[in-house]
XYZ file of C-alpha atoms in Angstrom:
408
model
C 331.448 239.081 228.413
C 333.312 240.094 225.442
C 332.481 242.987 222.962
C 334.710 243.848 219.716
C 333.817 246.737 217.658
C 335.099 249.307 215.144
C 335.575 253.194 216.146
C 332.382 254.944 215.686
C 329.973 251.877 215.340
C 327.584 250.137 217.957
C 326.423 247.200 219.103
C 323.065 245.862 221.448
C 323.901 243.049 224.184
C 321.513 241.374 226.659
C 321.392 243.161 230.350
C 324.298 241.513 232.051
C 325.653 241.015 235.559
C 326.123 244.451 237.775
C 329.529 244.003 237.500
C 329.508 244.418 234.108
C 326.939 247.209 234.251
C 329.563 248.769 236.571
C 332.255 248.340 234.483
C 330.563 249.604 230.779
C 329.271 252.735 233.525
C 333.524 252.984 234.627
C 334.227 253.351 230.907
C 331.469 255.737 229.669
C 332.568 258.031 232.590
C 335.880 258.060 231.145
C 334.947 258.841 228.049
C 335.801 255.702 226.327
C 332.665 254.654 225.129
C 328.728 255.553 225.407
C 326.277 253.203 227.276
C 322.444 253.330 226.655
C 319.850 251.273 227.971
C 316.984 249.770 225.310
C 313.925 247.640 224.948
C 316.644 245.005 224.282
C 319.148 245.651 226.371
C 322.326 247.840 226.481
C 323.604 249.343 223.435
C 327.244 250.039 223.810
C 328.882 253.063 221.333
C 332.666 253.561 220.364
C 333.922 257.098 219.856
C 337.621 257.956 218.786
C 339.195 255.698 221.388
C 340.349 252.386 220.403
C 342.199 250.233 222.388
C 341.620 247.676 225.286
C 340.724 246.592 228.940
C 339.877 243.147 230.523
C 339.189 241.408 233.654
C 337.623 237.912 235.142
C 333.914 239.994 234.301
C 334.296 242.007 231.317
C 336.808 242.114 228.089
C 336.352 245.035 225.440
C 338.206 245.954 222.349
C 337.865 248.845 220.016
C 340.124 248.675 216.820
C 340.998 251.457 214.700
C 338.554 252.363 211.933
C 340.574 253.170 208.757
C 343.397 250.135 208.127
C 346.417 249.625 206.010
C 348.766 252.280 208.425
C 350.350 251.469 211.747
C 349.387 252.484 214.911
C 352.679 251.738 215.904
C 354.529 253.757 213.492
C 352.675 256.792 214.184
C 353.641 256.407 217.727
C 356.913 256.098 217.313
C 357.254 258.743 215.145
C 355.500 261.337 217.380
C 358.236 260.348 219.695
C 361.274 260.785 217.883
C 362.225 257.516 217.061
C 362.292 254.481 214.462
C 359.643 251.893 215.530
C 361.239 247.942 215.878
C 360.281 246.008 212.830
C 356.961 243.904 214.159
C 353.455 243.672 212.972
C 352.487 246.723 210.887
C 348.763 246.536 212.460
C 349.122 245.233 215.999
C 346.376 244.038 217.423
C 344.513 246.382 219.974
C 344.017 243.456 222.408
C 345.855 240.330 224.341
C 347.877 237.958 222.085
C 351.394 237.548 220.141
C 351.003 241.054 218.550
C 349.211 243.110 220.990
C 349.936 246.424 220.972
C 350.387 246.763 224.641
C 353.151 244.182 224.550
C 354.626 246.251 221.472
C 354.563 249.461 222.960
C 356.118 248.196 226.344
C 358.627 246.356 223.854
C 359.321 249.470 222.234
C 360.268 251.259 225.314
C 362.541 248.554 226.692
C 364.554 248.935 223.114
C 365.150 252.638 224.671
C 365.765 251.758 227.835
C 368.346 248.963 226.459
C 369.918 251.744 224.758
C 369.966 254.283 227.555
C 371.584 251.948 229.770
C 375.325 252.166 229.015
C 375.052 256.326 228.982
C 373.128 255.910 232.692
C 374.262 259.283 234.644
C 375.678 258.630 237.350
C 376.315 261.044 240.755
C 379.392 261.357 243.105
C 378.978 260.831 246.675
C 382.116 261.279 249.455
C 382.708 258.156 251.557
C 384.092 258.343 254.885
C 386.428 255.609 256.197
C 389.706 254.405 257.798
C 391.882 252.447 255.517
C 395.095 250.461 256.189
C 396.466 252.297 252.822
C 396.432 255.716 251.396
C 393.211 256.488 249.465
C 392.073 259.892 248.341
C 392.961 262.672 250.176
C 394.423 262.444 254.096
C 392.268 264.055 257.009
C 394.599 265.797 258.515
C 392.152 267.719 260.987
C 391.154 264.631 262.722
C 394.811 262.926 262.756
C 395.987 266.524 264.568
C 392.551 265.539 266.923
C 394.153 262.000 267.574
C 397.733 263.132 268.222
C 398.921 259.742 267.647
C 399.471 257.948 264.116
C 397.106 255.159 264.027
C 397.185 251.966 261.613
C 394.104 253.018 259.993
C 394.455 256.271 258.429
C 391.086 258.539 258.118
C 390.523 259.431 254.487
C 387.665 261.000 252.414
C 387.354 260.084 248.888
C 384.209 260.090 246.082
C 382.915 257.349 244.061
C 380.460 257.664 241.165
C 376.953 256.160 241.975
C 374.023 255.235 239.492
C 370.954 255.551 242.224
C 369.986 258.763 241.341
C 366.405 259.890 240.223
C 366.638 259.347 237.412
C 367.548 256.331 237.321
C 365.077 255.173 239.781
C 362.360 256.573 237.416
C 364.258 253.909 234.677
C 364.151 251.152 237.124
C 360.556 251.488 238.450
C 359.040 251.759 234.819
C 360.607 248.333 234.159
C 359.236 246.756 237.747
C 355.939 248.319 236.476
C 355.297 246.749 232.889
C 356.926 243.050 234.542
C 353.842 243.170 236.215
C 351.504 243.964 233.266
C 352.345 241.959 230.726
C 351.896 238.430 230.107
C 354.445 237.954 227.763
C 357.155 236.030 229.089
C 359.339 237.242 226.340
C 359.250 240.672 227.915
C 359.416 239.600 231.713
C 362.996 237.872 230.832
C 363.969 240.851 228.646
C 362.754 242.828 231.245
C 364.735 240.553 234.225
C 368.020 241.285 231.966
C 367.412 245.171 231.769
C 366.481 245.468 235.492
C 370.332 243.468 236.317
C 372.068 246.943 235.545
C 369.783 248.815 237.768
C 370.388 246.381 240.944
C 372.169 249.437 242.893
C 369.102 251.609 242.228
C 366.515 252.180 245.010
C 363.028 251.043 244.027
C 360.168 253.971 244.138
C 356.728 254.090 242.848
C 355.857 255.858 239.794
C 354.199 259.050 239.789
C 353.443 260.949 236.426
C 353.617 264.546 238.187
C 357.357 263.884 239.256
C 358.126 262.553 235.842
C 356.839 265.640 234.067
C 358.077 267.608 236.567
C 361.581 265.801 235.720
C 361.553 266.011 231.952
C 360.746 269.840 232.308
C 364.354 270.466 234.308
C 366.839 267.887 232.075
C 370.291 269.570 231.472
C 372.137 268.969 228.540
C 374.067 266.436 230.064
C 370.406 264.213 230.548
C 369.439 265.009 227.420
C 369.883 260.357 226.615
C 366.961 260.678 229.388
C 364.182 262.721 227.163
C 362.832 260.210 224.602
C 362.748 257.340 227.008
C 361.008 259.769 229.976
C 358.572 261.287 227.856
C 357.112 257.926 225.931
C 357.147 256.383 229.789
C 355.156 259.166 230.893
C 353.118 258.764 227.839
C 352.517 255.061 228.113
C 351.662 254.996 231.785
C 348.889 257.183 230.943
C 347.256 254.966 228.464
C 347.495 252.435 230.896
C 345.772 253.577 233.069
C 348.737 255.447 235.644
C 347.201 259.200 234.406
C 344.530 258.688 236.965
C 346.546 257.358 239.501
C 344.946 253.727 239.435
C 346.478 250.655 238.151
C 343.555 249.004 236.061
C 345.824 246.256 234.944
C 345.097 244.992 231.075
C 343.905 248.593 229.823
C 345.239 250.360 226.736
C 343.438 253.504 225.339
C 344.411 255.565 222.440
C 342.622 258.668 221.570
C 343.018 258.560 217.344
C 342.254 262.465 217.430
C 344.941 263.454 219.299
C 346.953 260.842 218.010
C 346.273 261.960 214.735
C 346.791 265.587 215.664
C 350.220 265.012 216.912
C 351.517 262.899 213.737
C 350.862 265.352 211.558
C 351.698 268.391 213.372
C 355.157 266.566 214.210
C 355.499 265.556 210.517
C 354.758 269.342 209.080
C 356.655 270.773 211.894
C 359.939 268.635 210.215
C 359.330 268.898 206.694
C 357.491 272.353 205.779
C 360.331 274.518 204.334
C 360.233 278.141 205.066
C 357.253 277.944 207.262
C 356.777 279.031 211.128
C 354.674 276.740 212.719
C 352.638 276.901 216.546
C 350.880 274.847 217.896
C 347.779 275.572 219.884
C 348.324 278.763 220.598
C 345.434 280.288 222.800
C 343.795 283.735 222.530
C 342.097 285.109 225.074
C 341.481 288.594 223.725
C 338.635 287.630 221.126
C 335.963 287.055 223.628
C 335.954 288.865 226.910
C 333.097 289.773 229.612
C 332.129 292.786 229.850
C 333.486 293.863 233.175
C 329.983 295.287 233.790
C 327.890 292.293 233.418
C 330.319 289.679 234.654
C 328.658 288.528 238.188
C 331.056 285.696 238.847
C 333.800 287.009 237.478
C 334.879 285.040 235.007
C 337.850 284.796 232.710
C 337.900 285.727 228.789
C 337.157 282.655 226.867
C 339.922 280.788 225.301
C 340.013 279.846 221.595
C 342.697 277.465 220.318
C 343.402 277.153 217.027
C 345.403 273.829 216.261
C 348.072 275.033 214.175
C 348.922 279.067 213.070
C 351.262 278.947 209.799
C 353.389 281.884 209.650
C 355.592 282.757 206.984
C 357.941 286.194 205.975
C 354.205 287.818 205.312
C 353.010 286.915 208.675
C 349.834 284.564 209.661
C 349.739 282.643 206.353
C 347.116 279.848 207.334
C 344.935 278.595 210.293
C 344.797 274.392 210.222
C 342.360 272.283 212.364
C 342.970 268.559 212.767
C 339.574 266.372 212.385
C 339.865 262.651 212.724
C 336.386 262.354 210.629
C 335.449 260.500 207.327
C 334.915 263.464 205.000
C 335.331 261.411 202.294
C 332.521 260.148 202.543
C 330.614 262.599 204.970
C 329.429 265.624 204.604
C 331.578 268.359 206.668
C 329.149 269.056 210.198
C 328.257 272.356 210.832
C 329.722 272.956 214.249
C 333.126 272.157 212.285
C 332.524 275.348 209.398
C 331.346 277.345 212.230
C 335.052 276.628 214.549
C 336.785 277.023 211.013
C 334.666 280.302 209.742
C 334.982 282.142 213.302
C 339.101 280.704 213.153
C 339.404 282.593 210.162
C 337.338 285.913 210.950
C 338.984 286.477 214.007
C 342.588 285.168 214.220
C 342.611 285.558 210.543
C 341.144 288.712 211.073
C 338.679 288.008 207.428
C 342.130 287.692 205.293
C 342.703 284.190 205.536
C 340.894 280.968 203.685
C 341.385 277.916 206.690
C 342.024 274.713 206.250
C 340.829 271.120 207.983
C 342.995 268.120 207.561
C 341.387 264.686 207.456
C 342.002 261.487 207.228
C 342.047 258.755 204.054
C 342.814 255.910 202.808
C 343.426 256.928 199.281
C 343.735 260.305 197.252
C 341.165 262.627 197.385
C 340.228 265.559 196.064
C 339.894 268.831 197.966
C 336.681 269.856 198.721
C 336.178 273.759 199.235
C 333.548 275.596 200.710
C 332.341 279.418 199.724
C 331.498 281.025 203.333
C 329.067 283.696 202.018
C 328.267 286.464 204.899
C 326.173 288.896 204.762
C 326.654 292.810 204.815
C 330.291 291.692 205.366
C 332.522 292.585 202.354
C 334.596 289.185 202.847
C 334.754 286.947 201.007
C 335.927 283.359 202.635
C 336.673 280.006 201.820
C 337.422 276.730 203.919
C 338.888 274.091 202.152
C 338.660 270.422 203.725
C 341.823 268.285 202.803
C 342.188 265.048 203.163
C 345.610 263.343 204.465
C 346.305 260.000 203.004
C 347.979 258.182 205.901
C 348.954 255.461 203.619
C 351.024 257.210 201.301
C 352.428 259.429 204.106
C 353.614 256.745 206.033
C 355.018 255.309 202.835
C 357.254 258.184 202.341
C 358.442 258.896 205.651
C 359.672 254.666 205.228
C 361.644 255.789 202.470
C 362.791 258.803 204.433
C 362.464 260.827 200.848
C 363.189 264.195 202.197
C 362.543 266.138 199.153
C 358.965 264.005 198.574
C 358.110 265.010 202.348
C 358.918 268.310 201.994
C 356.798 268.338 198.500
C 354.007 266.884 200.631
C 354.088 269.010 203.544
C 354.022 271.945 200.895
C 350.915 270.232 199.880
C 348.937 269.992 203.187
C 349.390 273.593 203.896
C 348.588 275.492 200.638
């Protein structure tokens, strides 16, 4: 069975085989989509998650909603480097331009450059030698009492089957087996050549994290390529430990999230930017009437703007058409409650959206009663087009400009 939709839309099929059943039930469970039974049959939803997965039973595909920017380029500019110059909309499935087959291409570009900077580690060798080679052990010839023709010697050699390394080497073995595009399994054969010394291991996410937390200055060629492997494996699948073969799935909210916070984080000028910062001090049990002892509840603002003043504006990230939408109410209450709390009633928040085209702002009086504040949300839209346009160009001052933009 095959099913294409759009993010956010739905579509009815005829009750299918258990297997498929099974499947749909696999993906709602993770989130990925929602699965109802009807009079007609099984109505299948999309959410924020576009992307992929196949097998002999099912084959699903989700594409992104709004068009005209790159998936792609986002990606590779959340991860600190220049995307290769393919498709600009790859498509979210099997094929010449899949974006699986991109992504993995993108990382072997990294790799391809990591490999002549490869760290390598010294290890001492132990062996008798017809000629002088390193230093003489002169303990053990006083042991022998004799002058033998072999004369013990100790010496170190540099080796490249370290960790890692072996992290390197067992993301390449990895995406040879999940891609079916022989282009990439030769490219892939050539990269895995300089890595022959290496040990093989399996992957494991924890270790990798783990690994990118604790790189020294002198593994600092290691970050980019470690952190978009550990980022890839887990839209394919690797984050829960299982191996579901053709699967790709983005979420476009965090996606979208992390583009622009990385974008505003590089171009706002004067500004003091963090990210998700929770509070726990806001709401709290009452020690008293707190039977299972829980903790204080969490709230986590997406992105705190600070500036020579102090808190200067509270930003939340909402991949939703408010263009042509009207703004839900659990989104003014976050945003309201944002601003009365960590804005302590003085500052006006802001949600960034995105668009297609220019828009207007909209802005919204909050009008409360018996409080003497007076607050406004203002919902902003973010055209990705004409962002992505300008960070092509690399116009610093127009990005900047821009940035300015977004967060007054």
């Amino acid at each position: 069975m095959k099913i294409q939709l759009d993010e956010w839309t739905s579509t009815e099929l005829p009750l299918a085989d258990e297997k498929v059943i099974e499947q749909l039930l696999l993906l709602q469970k993770r989130n990925i989509i929602e699965v109802n039974l009807t009079s007609n049959g099984i109505k299948v939803s999309a959410n924020s998650m576009v992307g992929f997965e196949g097998n002999q039973n099912l084959r699903i595909a989700i594409k992104p909603k709004i068009s005209g920017f790159s998936v792609l380029k986002m990606i590779g500019y959340i991860h600190g480097f220049i995307p290769i110059k393919y498709q600009e909309n790859a498509y979210l499935g099997e094929g010449e331009v899949s974006l699986f087959d991109l992504l993995i291409q993108q990382w072997l570009d990294l790799v391809e450059k990591l490999t002549p900077k490869l760290r390598q580690n010294y290890i001492t060798i132990q062996e008798k030698e017809t000629y002088i080679k390193g230093k003489i052990r002169v303990g053990e010839l006083a042991k022998q009492g004799i002058v033998t023709p072999k004369t013990p010697v100790e010496y170190q050699v540099l080796n490249i089957d370290q960790t890692l390394n072996q992290m390197i080497k067992a993301g390449l073995s990895y995406y040879k087996q999940q891609t079916l595009n022989p282009y990439l399994v030769n490219q892939i054969n050539l990269l895995l050549r300089d890595y022959t010394p290496v040990k093989n291991i399996y992957l494991n996410k924890n270790e990798i994290e783990s690994k990118i937390s604790r790189l020294t200055r002198l593994e600092k060629d290691y970050r980019v390529p470690l952190k978009y492997l550990n980022w890839l494996l887990s839209l394919s699948g690797m984050g829960s430990n299982s191996e579901r073969g053709n699967s790709l799935w983005i979420n476009m909210n965090s996606l979208f999230q992390d583009y622009l916070t990385a974008f505003l984080e590089r171009y706002s000028v004067g500004y003091q930017l963090e990210s998700e910062v929770s509070n726990r001090t806001i709401f709290k049990y009452d020690s008293e009437y707190n039977p299972l002892n829980k903790s204080s509840i969490s709230i986590r603002p997406d992105l705190l703007v600070y500036d020579y003043g102090g808190l200067r504006n509270i930003i939340d990230f909402k991949y939703k058409n408010y263009t042509d939408h009207s703004i839900s109410t659990s989104d003014l209450y976050q945003l309201s409650n944002y601003g009365l709390t960590v804005g302590e009633g003085n500052i006006n928040p802001i949600i960034l959206y995105p668009t297609e085209r220019e828009f207007p702002d909209q802005v919204i009086d909050v009008n409360l009663a018996n409080l003497n504040i007076k607050q406004k949300i203002t919902v902003r839209g973010v055209n990705l087009n004409h962002l992505q346009v300008l960070i092509d160009l690399q116009d610093h001052a127009e990005l900047s400009n821009y940035a300015e933009t977004l967060l007054n």
